[in-house]
Short mmCIF file of C-alpha atoms in Angstrom, two decimals:
data_model
loop_
_atom_site.label_atom_id
_atom_site.label_comp_id
_atom_site.label_asym_id
_atom_site.label_seq_id
_atom_site.Cartn_x
_atom_site.Cartn_y
_atom_site.Cartn_z
CA MET A 1 -31.08 -63.75 -69.30
CA LYS A 2 -31.82 -60.98 -66.83
CA LYS A 3 -33.60 -58.08 -68.43
CA TYR A 4 -31.83 -54.73 -68.50
CA SER A 5 -33.99 -51.91 -67.18
CA VAL A 6 -33.87 -48.83 -65.02
CA PHE A 7 -34.93 -51.06 -62.11
CA ALA A 8 -31.99 -53.40 -62.77
CA ILE A 9 -29.63 -50.43 -62.64
CA ALA A 10 -31.17 -49.26 -59.38
CA ARG A 11 -31.01 -52.78 -57.92
CA GLU A 12 -27.38 -53.23 -58.88
CA ALA A 13 -26.46 -49.77 -57.63
CA MET A 14 -27.77 -50.86 -54.21
CA ARG A 15 -25.53 -53.94 -54.11
CA GLY A 16 -22.31 -52.73 -55.61
CA HIS A 17 -22.96 -53.95 -59.16
CA LYS A 18 -22.17 -57.55 -58.17
CA GLY A 19 -25.26 -59.09 -59.75
CA TRP A 20 -24.62 -58.39 -63.43
CA GLU A 21 -24.35 -61.65 -65.30
CA GLU A 22 -22.20 -62.46 -68.32
CA GLN A 23 -23.80 -61.24 -71.53
CA TRP A 24 -23.06 -64.51 -73.32
CA SER A 25 -21.53 -67.81 -72.27
CA SER A 26 -18.39 -69.43 -73.70
CA PRO A 27 -19.28 -73.13 -73.82
CA GLU A 28 -17.16 -76.07 -74.99
CA PRO A 29 -18.17 -77.04 -78.52
CA ARG A 30 -20.49 -80.05 -78.91
CA LYS A 31 -19.66 -82.80 -81.39
CA GLU A 32 -22.58 -81.92 -83.60
CA TYR A 33 -25.02 -79.07 -84.15
CA ASP A 34 -28.08 -78.58 -86.37
CA VAL A 35 -26.54 -75.45 -87.87
CA ILE A 36 -23.03 -73.99 -87.83
CA ILE A 37 -22.50 -70.33 -88.66
CA VAL A 38 -18.93 -69.46 -89.67
CA GLY A 39 -18.14 -65.96 -88.45
CA ALA A 40 -19.38 -64.17 -85.32
CA GLY A 41 -19.74 -60.70 -86.77
CA GLY A 42 -22.99 -58.78 -86.79
CA HIS A 43 -24.45 -60.69 -89.75
CA GLY A 44 -23.51 -64.12 -88.37
CA LEU A 45 -24.78 -63.40 -84.85
CA ALA A 46 -27.99 -61.88 -86.24
CA THR A 47 -28.47 -65.04 -88.30
CA ALA A 48 -28.09 -67.19 -85.18
CA TYR A 49 -30.43 -64.92 -83.22
CA TYR A 50 -33.20 -65.14 -85.81
CA LEU A 51 -32.69 -68.89 -86.25
CA ALA A 52 -33.45 -69.18 -82.54
CA THR A 53 -36.22 -66.60 -82.19
CA VAL A 54 -38.08 -66.89 -85.51
CA HIS A 55 -37.46 -70.50 -86.49
CA GLY A 56 -36.97 -72.19 -83.10
CA ILE A 57 -33.62 -73.68 -84.11
CA THR A 58 -31.40 -73.31 -81.07
CA ASN A 59 -28.89 -76.15 -81.53
CA VAL A 60 -26.62 -73.69 -83.33
CA ALA A 61 -22.93 -72.86 -83.06
CA VAL A 62 -21.36 -69.62 -84.23
CA LEU A 63 -17.65 -70.21 -84.83
CA GLU A 64 -15.27 -67.27 -84.75
CA LYS A 65 -11.53 -67.33 -85.36
CA GLY A 66 -10.93 -64.17 -83.32
CA TRP A 67 -13.39 -62.56 -80.94
CA LEU A 68 -16.99 -61.76 -81.69
CA GLY A 69 -17.57 -58.46 -83.43
CA GLY A 70 -13.81 -58.07 -83.89
CA GLY A 71 -13.79 -57.98 -87.69
CA ASN A 72 -15.55 -55.56 -89.96
CA THR A 73 -18.38 -55.17 -87.43
CA GLY A 74 -15.90 -53.30 -85.25
CA ARG A 75 -14.23 -51.43 -88.11
CA ASN A 76 -17.02 -49.88 -90.12
CA THR A 77 -18.29 -46.32 -90.00
CA THR A 78 -21.75 -47.36 -88.69
CA ILE A 79 -23.81 -45.65 -91.37
CA ILE A 80 -27.37 -46.83 -91.95
CA ARG A 81 -29.48 -45.97 -95.02
CA SER A 82 -31.63 -47.70 -97.61
CA ASN A 83 -31.65 -45.24 -100.54
CA TYR A 84 -30.46 -47.78 -103.12
CA LEU A 85 -31.64 -47.57 -106.71
CA TYR A 86 -32.85 -51.02 -107.67
CA ASP A 87 -36.00 -52.71 -106.36
CA GLU A 88 -34.09 -55.74 -105.07
CA SER A 89 -31.66 -53.57 -103.10
CA ALA A 90 -34.43 -51.33 -101.84
CA GLY A 91 -36.19 -54.47 -100.62
CA ILE A 92 -33.34 -55.84 -98.56
CA TYR A 93 -31.86 -52.59 -97.24
CA ASP A 94 -35.23 -51.17 -96.26
CA HIS A 95 -36.14 -54.48 -94.62
CA ALA A 96 -33.04 -53.91 -92.50
CA LEU A 97 -33.89 -50.27 -91.83
CA LYS A 98 -37.34 -51.24 -90.56
CA LEU A 99 -35.70 -53.72 -88.18
CA TRP A 100 -33.19 -51.10 -86.97
CA ASP A 101 -36.19 -49.09 -85.81
CA GLY A 102 -37.09 -50.99 -82.65
CA LEU A 103 -33.99 -53.19 -82.51
CA SER A 104 -32.94 -51.86 -79.10
CA GLN A 105 -36.33 -52.86 -77.67
CA GLU A 106 -36.31 -56.23 -79.46
CA LEU A 107 -32.85 -57.10 -78.11
CA ASN A 108 -33.29 -55.31 -74.76
CA TYR A 109 -29.89 -53.83 -75.62
CA ASN A 110 -29.21 -50.22 -76.55
CA VAL A 111 -27.80 -50.28 -80.09
CA MET A 112 -28.03 -46.46 -80.18
CA TYR A 113 -29.74 -46.34 -83.56
CA SER A 114 -29.99 -42.65 -84.33
CA ALA A 115 -32.05 -41.61 -87.35
CA ARG A 116 -30.18 -38.36 -87.78
CA GLY A 117 -30.44 -38.31 -91.56
CA VAL A 118 -28.07 -39.23 -94.39
CA MET A 119 -27.44 -36.40 -96.83
CA MET A 120 -25.80 -37.11 -100.19
CA LEU A 121 -24.34 -34.09 -101.96
CA ALA A 122 -24.58 -33.14 -105.63
CA HIS A 123 -21.75 -31.07 -107.11
CA ASN A 124 -22.62 -30.95 -110.80
CA VAL A 125 -25.42 -31.52 -113.30
CA HIS A 126 -24.72 -35.22 -113.53
CA ASP A 127 -24.95 -35.61 -109.75
CA ILE A 128 -28.28 -33.79 -109.74
CA GLN A 129 -29.65 -36.16 -112.36
CA VAL A 130 -28.37 -39.28 -110.63
CA LEU A 131 -29.50 -38.28 -107.16
CA LYS A 132 -32.93 -37.08 -108.32
CA ARG A 133 -33.35 -40.40 -110.10
CA HIS A 134 -32.59 -42.08 -106.78
CA VAL A 135 -35.07 -39.83 -104.96
CA HIS A 136 -37.84 -40.80 -107.38
CA ALA A 137 -36.95 -44.49 -107.50
CA ASN A 138 -36.82 -44.64 -103.72
CA ARG A 139 -40.17 -42.93 -103.28
CA LEU A 140 -41.78 -45.35 -105.74
CA ASN A 141 -40.45 -48.12 -103.49
CA GLY A 142 -41.90 -46.45 -100.39
CA ILE A 143 -38.50 -45.29 -99.15
CA ASP A 144 -38.18 -41.74 -97.89
CA ASN A 145 -35.73 -39.59 -99.83
CA GLU A 146 -36.10 -35.90 -100.58
CA TRP A 147 -34.34 -33.26 -102.63
CA LEU A 148 -32.75 -30.28 -100.89
CA THR A 149 -31.51 -26.98 -102.29
CA PRO A 150 -28.00 -25.88 -101.24
CA GLU A 151 -29.61 -23.50 -98.73
CA GLN A 152 -31.66 -26.32 -97.22
CA ALA A 153 -28.55 -28.53 -97.12
CA LYS A 154 -26.69 -25.80 -95.26
CA GLU A 155 -29.57 -25.47 -92.83
CA PHE A 156 -29.58 -29.22 -92.21
CA CYS A 157 -25.80 -29.36 -91.74
CA PRO A 158 -24.46 -25.91 -90.74
CA PRO A 159 -20.68 -26.62 -90.97
CA LEU A 160 -21.02 -27.62 -94.63
CA ASN A 161 -19.30 -25.28 -97.09
CA THR A 162 -21.94 -24.28 -99.63
CA SER A 163 -20.16 -21.19 -100.99
CA LYS A 164 -20.36 -20.83 -104.75
CA ASP A 165 -16.61 -20.41 -105.17
CA ALA A 166 -15.79 -23.82 -103.70
CA ARG A 167 -13.84 -26.04 -106.06
CA TYR A 168 -16.77 -28.48 -106.12
CA PRO A 169 -19.72 -26.33 -105.05
CA VAL A 170 -22.76 -27.96 -103.46
CA VAL A 171 -25.62 -27.57 -105.92
CA GLY A 172 -28.16 -29.75 -104.13
CA ALA A 173 -28.52 -32.81 -101.95
CA ALA A 174 -30.65 -35.90 -101.42
CA LEU A 175 -31.70 -36.51 -97.83
CA GLN A 176 -32.93 -39.75 -96.30
CA ARG A 177 -34.17 -38.71 -92.88
CA ARG A 178 -34.57 -42.28 -91.59
CA GLY A 179 -30.90 -42.93 -92.32
CA GLY A 180 -28.35 -42.45 -89.57
CA THR A 181 -25.92 -44.35 -87.40
CA ALA A 182 -25.86 -47.02 -84.70
CA ARG A 183 -23.34 -48.32 -82.18
CA HIS A 184 -21.59 -51.09 -84.14
CA ASP A 185 -20.21 -53.06 -81.17
CA ALA A 186 -23.56 -53.00 -79.39
CA VAL A 187 -25.20 -54.60 -82.41
CA ALA A 188 -22.87 -57.61 -82.21
CA TRP A 189 -23.11 -57.77 -78.42
CA GLY A 190 -26.88 -57.43 -78.37
CA TYR A 191 -27.40 -60.22 -80.91
CA ALA A 192 -24.81 -62.40 -79.13
CA ARG A 193 -26.57 -61.94 -75.79
CA GLY A 194 -29.97 -62.68 -77.28
CA ALA A 195 -28.72 -65.76 -79.15
CA SER A 196 -26.72 -67.11 -76.22
CA ALA A 197 -29.72 -66.77 -73.89
CA ARG A 198 -31.70 -69.01 -76.24
CA GLY A 199 -29.07 -71.74 -76.26
CA VAL A 200 -26.87 -70.78 -79.21
CA HIS A 201 -23.19 -71.60 -78.65
CA ILE A 202 -20.81 -68.77 -79.51
CA ILE A 203 -17.36 -70.29 -79.79
CA GLN A 204 -14.56 -67.77 -80.10
CA ASN A 205 -10.90 -68.43 -80.92
CA CYS A 206 -12.04 -71.33 -83.10
CA GLU A 207 -10.86 -71.01 -86.68
CA VAL A 208 -12.47 -73.08 -89.42
CA THR A 209 -9.71 -74.85 -91.37
CA GLY A 210 -11.76 -77.09 -93.64
CA VAL A 211 -15.26 -77.96 -94.78
CA LYS A 212 -16.08 -81.70 -94.78
CA ARG A 213 -18.39 -83.10 -97.42
CA ALA A 214 -20.00 -86.54 -97.55
CA ALA A 215 -19.71 -88.95 -100.48
CA ASN A 216 -22.93 -87.52 -101.96
CA GLY A 217 -21.39 -84.04 -101.81
CA ALA A 218 -23.50 -82.70 -98.94
CA VAL A 219 -21.93 -80.85 -96.05
CA MET A 220 -21.03 -82.94 -92.96
CA GLY A 221 -19.38 -80.32 -90.80
CA VAL A 222 -16.21 -78.28 -90.44
CA ASP A 223 -12.66 -78.90 -89.28
CA THR A 224 -11.55 -76.30 -86.79
CA THR A 225 -8.55 -75.49 -84.62
CA ARG A 226 -10.60 -77.16 -81.85
CA GLY A 227 -11.32 -80.33 -83.80
CA PHE A 228 -14.06 -81.53 -86.12
CA ILE A 229 -17.58 -80.20 -85.48
CA GLY A 230 -20.44 -81.83 -87.34
CA ALA A 231 -23.50 -80.16 -88.85
CA LYS A 232 -25.83 -80.85 -91.76
CA LYS A 233 -26.16 -77.13 -92.43
CA VAL A 234 -23.29 -74.64 -92.54
CA GLY A 235 -23.76 -70.92 -93.17
CA VAL A 236 -20.65 -68.99 -94.24
CA VAL A 237 -20.73 -65.37 -93.09
CA ALA A 238 -17.01 -64.62 -93.13
CA ALA A 239 -16.84 -61.19 -94.85
CA GLY A 240 -13.42 -60.68 -96.48
CA HIS A 241 -12.55 -64.35 -95.97
CA SER A 242 -15.77 -65.79 -97.41
CA SER A 243 -14.08 -66.92 -100.62
CA VAL A 244 -11.34 -68.62 -98.57
CA ILE A 245 -13.91 -70.65 -96.62
CA MET A 246 -15.95 -71.39 -99.75
CA ASN A 247 -12.79 -72.65 -101.45
CA MET A 248 -12.46 -75.19 -98.63
CA ALA A 249 -15.81 -76.59 -99.80
CA GLY A 250 -14.65 -76.53 -103.41
CA VAL A 251 -16.77 -73.58 -104.48
CA ARG A 252 -15.08 -70.75 -106.38
CA MET A 253 -16.76 -67.39 -105.83
CA PRO A 254 -17.26 -64.19 -107.84
CA LEU A 255 -15.52 -62.25 -105.08
CA GLU A 256 -12.42 -60.14 -104.63
CA SER A 257 -11.14 -58.89 -101.27
CA TYR A 258 -9.84 -55.36 -100.90
CA PRO A 259 -8.57 -53.24 -98.01
CA LEU A 260 -10.98 -50.52 -96.90
CA GLN A 261 -9.89 -47.83 -94.47
CA ALA A 262 -11.54 -45.48 -92.01
CA LEU A 263 -10.31 -42.96 -89.49
CA VAL A 264 -11.52 -40.89 -86.55
CA SER A 265 -10.53 -37.47 -85.28
CA GLU A 266 -9.96 -36.24 -81.77
CA PRO A 267 -13.31 -35.88 -79.97
CA VAL A 268 -14.97 -32.48 -80.14
CA LYS A 269 -18.33 -31.00 -79.15
CA PRO A 270 -21.33 -31.80 -81.38
CA VAL A 271 -20.76 -30.14 -84.74
CA VAL A 272 -21.95 -32.54 -87.50
CA PRO A 273 -25.63 -33.26 -86.82
CA CYS A 274 -26.12 -35.82 -89.60
CA VAL A 275 -24.26 -38.09 -92.00
CA VAL A 276 -22.87 -36.31 -95.07
CA MET A 277 -21.73 -38.22 -98.12
CA SER A 278 -20.32 -37.09 -101.43
CA ASN A 279 -19.62 -39.58 -104.16
CA THR A 280 -18.07 -37.02 -106.47
CA VAL A 281 -15.31 -35.82 -104.15
CA HIS A 282 -15.39 -39.23 -102.45
CA ALA A 283 -15.85 -38.55 -98.77
CA TYR A 284 -18.29 -39.24 -96.03
CA ILE A 285 -18.42 -38.11 -92.47
CA SER A 286 -20.49 -38.35 -89.32
CA GLN A 287 -19.87 -37.69 -85.66
CA SER A 288 -19.99 -40.36 -82.99
CA ASP A 289 -21.67 -39.79 -79.66
CA LYS A 290 -18.17 -39.70 -78.15
CA GLY A 291 -17.52 -36.66 -80.33
CA GLU A 292 -15.06 -38.13 -82.84
CA LEU A 293 -15.55 -37.34 -86.49
CA VAL A 294 -15.89 -40.71 -88.20
CA ILE A 295 -14.56 -40.64 -91.76
CA GLY A 296 -14.64 -43.39 -94.32
CA ALA A 297 -12.07 -43.70 -97.09
CA GLY A 298 -12.11 -45.75 -100.27
CA THR A 299 -10.73 -49.16 -101.09
CA ASP A 300 -7.24 -49.82 -102.37
CA GLN A 301 -7.01 -50.95 -105.98
CA TYR A 302 -5.47 -54.38 -105.38
CA VAL A 303 -6.59 -57.65 -103.77
CA SER A 304 -5.19 -57.91 -100.26
CA TYR A 305 -5.76 -59.55 -96.89
CA SER A 306 -3.19 -57.33 -95.13
CA GLN A 307 -5.76 -55.17 -93.27
CA THR A 308 -3.62 -52.13 -94.06
CA GLY A 309 -4.29 -49.80 -96.93
CA GLY A 310 -2.17 -47.10 -98.53
CA LEU A 311 -1.80 -43.71 -96.84
CA HIS A 312 -2.57 -41.91 -100.09
CA ILE A 313 -6.11 -43.32 -99.93
CA LEU A 314 -6.66 -41.59 -96.59
CA GLN A 315 -5.06 -38.38 -97.85
CA HIS A 316 -7.41 -38.33 -100.81
CA THR A 317 -10.42 -38.58 -98.52
CA LEU A 318 -9.12 -35.95 -96.10
CA ASP A 319 -8.56 -33.55 -99.00
CA ALA A 320 -12.22 -33.94 -99.84
CA ILE A 321 -13.34 -33.55 -96.21
CA CYS A 322 -11.36 -30.31 -95.89
CA GLU A 323 -12.94 -29.07 -99.10
CA MET A 324 -16.46 -29.82 -97.87
CA PHE A 325 -15.78 -28.66 -94.31
CA PRO A 326 -13.01 -26.01 -94.20
CA ILE A 327 -13.79 -25.77 -90.46
CA PHE A 328 -12.00 -29.14 -89.99
CA THR A 329 -8.70 -28.30 -91.69
CA ARG A 330 -6.94 -28.06 -88.32
CA MET A 331 -8.54 -31.13 -86.73
CA LYS A 332 -6.15 -33.83 -85.59
CA MET A 333 -6.88 -37.37 -86.69
CA LEU A 334 -6.47 -39.85 -83.84
CA ARG A 335 -6.63 -43.30 -85.38
CA SER A 336 -6.92 -44.98 -88.76
CA TRP A 337 -7.38 -48.63 -89.56
CA GLY A 338 -8.15 -51.03 -92.36
CA GLY A 339 -10.39 -54.03 -92.84
CA ILE A 340 -10.86 -56.48 -95.69
CA VAL A 341 -14.09 -56.27 -97.66
CA ASP A 342 -15.35 -58.87 -100.14
CA VAL A 343 -16.66 -57.25 -103.28
CA THR A 344 -18.86 -58.80 -105.97
CA PRO A 345 -18.73 -57.74 -109.63
CA ASP A 346 -22.10 -55.95 -109.39
CA ARG A 347 -21.47 -54.61 -105.87
CA SER A 348 -24.56 -56.34 -104.50
CA PRO A 349 -24.33 -59.05 -101.84
CA ILE A 350 -24.85 -62.80 -102.20
CA LEU A 351 -27.28 -64.39 -99.70
CA ALA A 352 -28.07 -67.76 -101.04
CA LYS A 353 -27.95 -71.50 -101.22
CA THR A 354 -24.83 -72.80 -102.93
CA PRO A 355 -24.17 -75.66 -105.37
CA VAL A 356 -23.23 -77.72 -102.27
CA SER A 357 -26.19 -79.23 -100.41
CA GLY A 358 -26.40 -77.86 -96.86
CA LEU A 359 -23.95 -75.03 -97.52
CA TYR A 360 -25.25 -71.45 -97.47
CA VAL A 361 -23.40 -68.20 -97.99
CA ASN A 362 -23.97 -64.60 -96.93
CA CYS A 363 -21.18 -62.48 -98.37
CA GLY A 364 -20.23 -59.82 -100.89
CA TRP A 365 -21.44 -56.89 -98.83
CA GLY A 366 -18.39 -54.97 -100.01
CA THR A 367 -18.00 -51.53 -98.53
CA GLY A 368 -21.46 -51.27 -97.00
CA GLY A 369 -22.66 -54.28 -95.03
CA PHE A 370 -23.19 -52.84 -91.57
CA LYS A 371 -26.45 -51.07 -92.44
CA ALA A 372 -27.97 -54.38 -93.56
CA THR A 373 -27.08 -56.38 -90.43
CA PRO A 374 -30.59 -57.03 -89.01
CA GLY A 375 -32.24 -57.62 -92.39
CA SER A 376 -29.40 -59.79 -93.63
CA GLY A 377 -29.50 -62.01 -90.54
CA HIS A 378 -33.28 -62.21 -90.68
CA VAL A 379 -33.56 -63.42 -94.28
CA PHE A 380 -30.43 -65.58 -94.11
CA ALA A 381 -31.86 -67.41 -91.09
CA HIS A 382 -34.99 -68.06 -93.18
CA THR A 383 -32.84 -69.35 -96.05
CA ILE A 384 -31.04 -71.81 -93.77
CA ALA A 385 -34.09 -72.91 -91.78
CA LYS A 386 -36.34 -73.52 -94.81
CA ASP A 387 -33.56 -74.48 -97.24
CA ASP A 388 -35.19 -71.90 -99.46
CA PRO A 389 -34.56 -68.17 -99.75
CA HIS A 390 -36.90 -65.55 -98.32
CA PRO A 391 -38.60 -63.54 -101.12
CA ILE A 392 -36.44 -60.54 -100.10
CA ASN A 393 -33.11 -62.30 -100.69
CA ALA A 394 -34.27 -64.56 -103.52
CA PRO A 395 -32.67 -62.31 -106.20
CA PHE A 396 -29.28 -62.29 -104.41
CA THR A 397 -28.10 -65.64 -105.78
CA ILE A 398 -24.66 -66.80 -106.89
CA GLU A 399 -26.21 -67.95 -110.18
CA ARG A 400 -26.99 -64.38 -111.25
CA PHE A 401 -23.44 -64.13 -112.57
CA ARG A 402 -24.18 -67.00 -114.92
CA THR A 403 -27.68 -65.94 -115.94
CA GLY A 404 -26.73 -62.29 -116.24
CA ARG A 405 -29.53 -61.13 -113.95
CA LEU A 406 -27.25 -58.75 -112.04
CA ILE A 407 -28.33 -56.23 -109.41
CA ASP A 408 -26.00 -53.60 -110.72
CA GLU A 409 -25.60 -51.16 -107.86
CA ALA A 410 -22.02 -50.79 -109.07
CA ALA A 411 -23.30 -48.77 -111.98
CA ALA A 412 -26.15 -47.18 -110.05
CA ALA A 413 -23.76 -46.32 -107.20
CA ALA A 414 -25.70 -44.52 -104.58
CA VAL A 415 -22.47 -45.04 -102.69
CA ALA A 416 -18.81 -44.42 -103.34
CA HIS A 417 -17.27 -47.78 -104.09
CA MET B 1 1.80 -47.32 -100.68
CA LEU B 2 3.36 -50.10 -102.68
CA LEU B 3 6.68 -49.85 -104.48
CA ILE B 4 6.35 -51.64 -107.79
CA ARG B 5 9.09 -52.65 -110.20
CA CYS B 6 8.09 -52.06 -113.81
CA PRO B 7 9.77 -54.77 -115.92
CA TYR B 8 9.94 -52.42 -118.92
CA CYS B 9 11.29 -49.33 -117.16
CA GLU B 10 13.37 -51.66 -114.94
CA GLU B 11 12.99 -49.64 -111.79
CA GLU B 12 10.83 -49.45 -108.69
CA ARG B 13 8.26 -46.69 -108.79
CA PRO B 14 5.50 -45.66 -106.34
CA GLU B 15 2.07 -47.23 -106.69
CA LEU B 16 0.54 -43.90 -107.73
CA GLU B 17 2.06 -44.39 -111.19
CA PHE B 18 0.28 -47.71 -111.64
CA ARG B 19 -3.20 -49.10 -112.12
CA ASN B 20 -4.05 -52.59 -110.95
CA ALA B 21 -5.76 -54.52 -113.73
CA GLY B 22 -7.00 -57.62 -111.92
CA GLU B 23 -6.05 -61.26 -111.98
CA ALA B 24 -3.47 -62.33 -114.57
CA HIS B 25 -3.51 -65.37 -116.86
CA VAL B 26 -7.30 -65.39 -117.25
CA ALA B 27 -7.47 -66.64 -120.81
CA ARG B 28 -9.99 -64.98 -123.11
CA SER B 29 -11.76 -67.42 -125.40
CA ALA B 30 -10.95 -67.15 -129.10
CA ASN B 31 -14.59 -67.97 -129.76
CA MET B 32 -16.48 -65.73 -127.36
CA VAL B 33 -19.81 -66.19 -129.14
CA GLY B 34 -19.58 -69.94 -128.69
CA GLU B 35 -18.80 -69.77 -124.96
CA SER B 36 -21.26 -71.56 -122.69
CA ASP B 37 -22.81 -69.52 -119.85
CA ASP B 38 -20.73 -71.53 -117.37
CA ASP B 39 -17.46 -70.83 -119.14
CA PHE B 40 -18.29 -67.17 -119.61
CA GLU B 41 -19.05 -66.84 -115.90
CA LYS B 42 -15.69 -68.42 -115.06
CA PHE B 43 -13.87 -66.11 -117.45
CA PHE B 44 -15.70 -62.91 -116.58
CA PHE B 45 -16.76 -63.10 -112.92
CA ILE B 46 -15.09 -65.91 -110.99
CA ARG B 47 -11.75 -64.98 -109.44
CA SER B 48 -9.30 -66.97 -107.34
CA ASN B 49 -8.95 -64.16 -104.75
CA PRO B 50 -6.15 -66.06 -102.99
CA LYS B 51 -4.95 -65.45 -99.45
CA GLY B 52 -1.28 -65.83 -100.32
CA ILE B 53 0.41 -65.72 -103.72
CA ILE B 54 -1.52 -63.86 -106.40
CA TYR B 55 -0.68 -63.46 -110.09
CA GLU B 56 -2.01 -60.09 -111.19
CA ARG B 57 -1.81 -57.51 -113.96
CA TRP B 58 -0.61 -53.97 -113.50
CA ARG B 59 -0.35 -51.08 -115.91
CA HIS B 60 2.39 -48.47 -115.61
CA MET B 61 -0.17 -45.78 -116.38
CA HIS B 62 1.93 -42.70 -115.64
CA GLY B 63 5.17 -44.16 -116.93
CA CYS B 64 5.59 -46.34 -119.99
CA ALA B 65 1.81 -47.06 -119.94
CA ARG B 66 2.42 -50.76 -120.62
CA PHE B 67 0.73 -53.77 -119.03
CA PHE B 68 2.83 -56.30 -117.15
CA ASN B 69 2.30 -59.11 -114.64
CA ALA B 70 3.31 -59.37 -111.01
CA VAL B 71 3.50 -62.04 -108.32
CA ARG B 72 2.56 -60.70 -104.91
CA ASP B 73 1.66 -62.06 -101.50
CA THR B 74 -1.76 -60.75 -100.52
CA VAL B 75 -1.07 -61.18 -96.81
CA THR B 76 2.13 -59.12 -96.65
CA ASP B 77 1.59 -57.13 -99.89
CA LYS B 78 5.24 -57.91 -100.74
CA PHE B 79 6.06 -58.40 -104.41
CA VAL B 80 7.85 -61.63 -105.29
CA MET B 81 8.60 -60.64 -108.88
CA THR B 82 7.24 -58.82 -111.91
CA TYR B 83 7.48 -59.95 -115.54
CA ARG B 84 6.43 -58.74 -118.95
CA ALA B 85 3.02 -59.30 -120.45
CA GLY B 86 2.95 -62.35 -122.72
CA GLU B 87 5.57 -64.22 -120.73
CA PRO B 88 4.29 -67.51 -119.30
CA LYS B 89 3.20 -67.83 -115.71
CA PRO B 90 6.41 -68.62 -113.79
CA SER B 91 6.43 -72.29 -112.88
CA LYS B 92 8.96 -71.67 -110.12
CA LEU B 93 9.17 -68.56 -107.98
CA PRO B 94 12.63 -67.14 -107.23
CA LYS B 95 14.40 -68.59 -104.19
CA ASN B 96 14.04 -66.78 -100.87
CA SER B 97 10.85 -65.28 -102.17
CA ASN B 98 8.92 -67.29 -99.63
CA GLU B 99 10.67 -65.68 -96.69
CA GLY B 100 8.11 -64.02 -94.51
CA LEU B 101 5.27 -65.15 -96.70
CA ALA B 102 2.20 -66.73 -95.22
CA LYS B 103 1.48 -70.28 -96.22
#
């Protein structure tokens, strides 16, 4: 792997940019690997990267039915934060946030992590209580989060409507300054390049159609559209399709898959300097470096794999955006799209060993998995390599739904679900 | 937005009138106290989440307000049929209902 640097740019400029090499190779699959990762999204590629760099396991294949980073990695709204209520969540999301800081240098790939601040709005007394509780809980966990008055919120985000006669007036806000955004595609590409350079095989257009188990129940490998590929360890990181893959291994999951939509506006000059979220009116917004307003909507109410949600869901969100930012009422929206998110009953992810020996699962990230990408890959690689969870992901088991030891961010909801 | 046929009102109405109420035919134990942890987990948390035909409950919230069941394809979001609550899970789906449905 040739290092990217200002000297590389200068060198290539001198010779007509003919020396740039492929960022990752597309090898033919081997018959057998030490580890197979199902799904080449951000989480799967990060897992492969940390298997290679931290644990020295490079005989790894990442199988992808489409193209890498083409699922929810390419569809999310790129928001990064770690202001979750519970200790377990704080542990894993802040682990990720610490890795985001410095990820571009680690990968030698510009993931454009921008700690521009995530501001969550309060509109009523209940919001104030909930958000202040989050502020205090976060600070006890060593996570930055601070309370802002409406005037301070306005100062931090000038286009925000803080007038007292708004239908849902802003009465305060919680601000995590380390929160922000990153370039979602670059995260997948950077991890893919780093993993591929260390010998990991990234095999695209290769759909897993079955999971083979030996007589003793342990995993033997997977059937794919390119034939059987053997492995003693298989990690399922298939987002909305995780329960489909797990069913192939005979494991029923506490998951339901829902459409989640997002949309972007026409590009305009810089106007939203941070990320603004409101759970009460259900809207969040940021601005990409290209200038588009990036807006996330909610999930539809029914299980679906259609990757298209209802228009009324988008309308609902745009109503809220126009209420918070009257300046945007005449903006044109350019594109909208949907993805399928896998949601657990307590709205916390599952990163764990499974009842099947050699089978591991990283799923259930629901509506907010992008922010966790580096941390998720890092601890999931540990789980696979050691056949034992990392202390950070140890609470995120499947068994918690039997024991009742939930991590109930659904009720705590620092985020609009 | 989905168009959903309420089997009580006997007409198709827009999704906004309805609330989805999750997977259908999940039997609640008559002896909940005696349920094992495993069985309670299956009843309360584990869902089939199929890619294909799903049996699900809906409630005609802003209409007759009654619960009913529906058969829908989760890939196309097309409804195969709806039927009243309490009726058994259809053993056979209506003919032609598989047209355009993913396997």
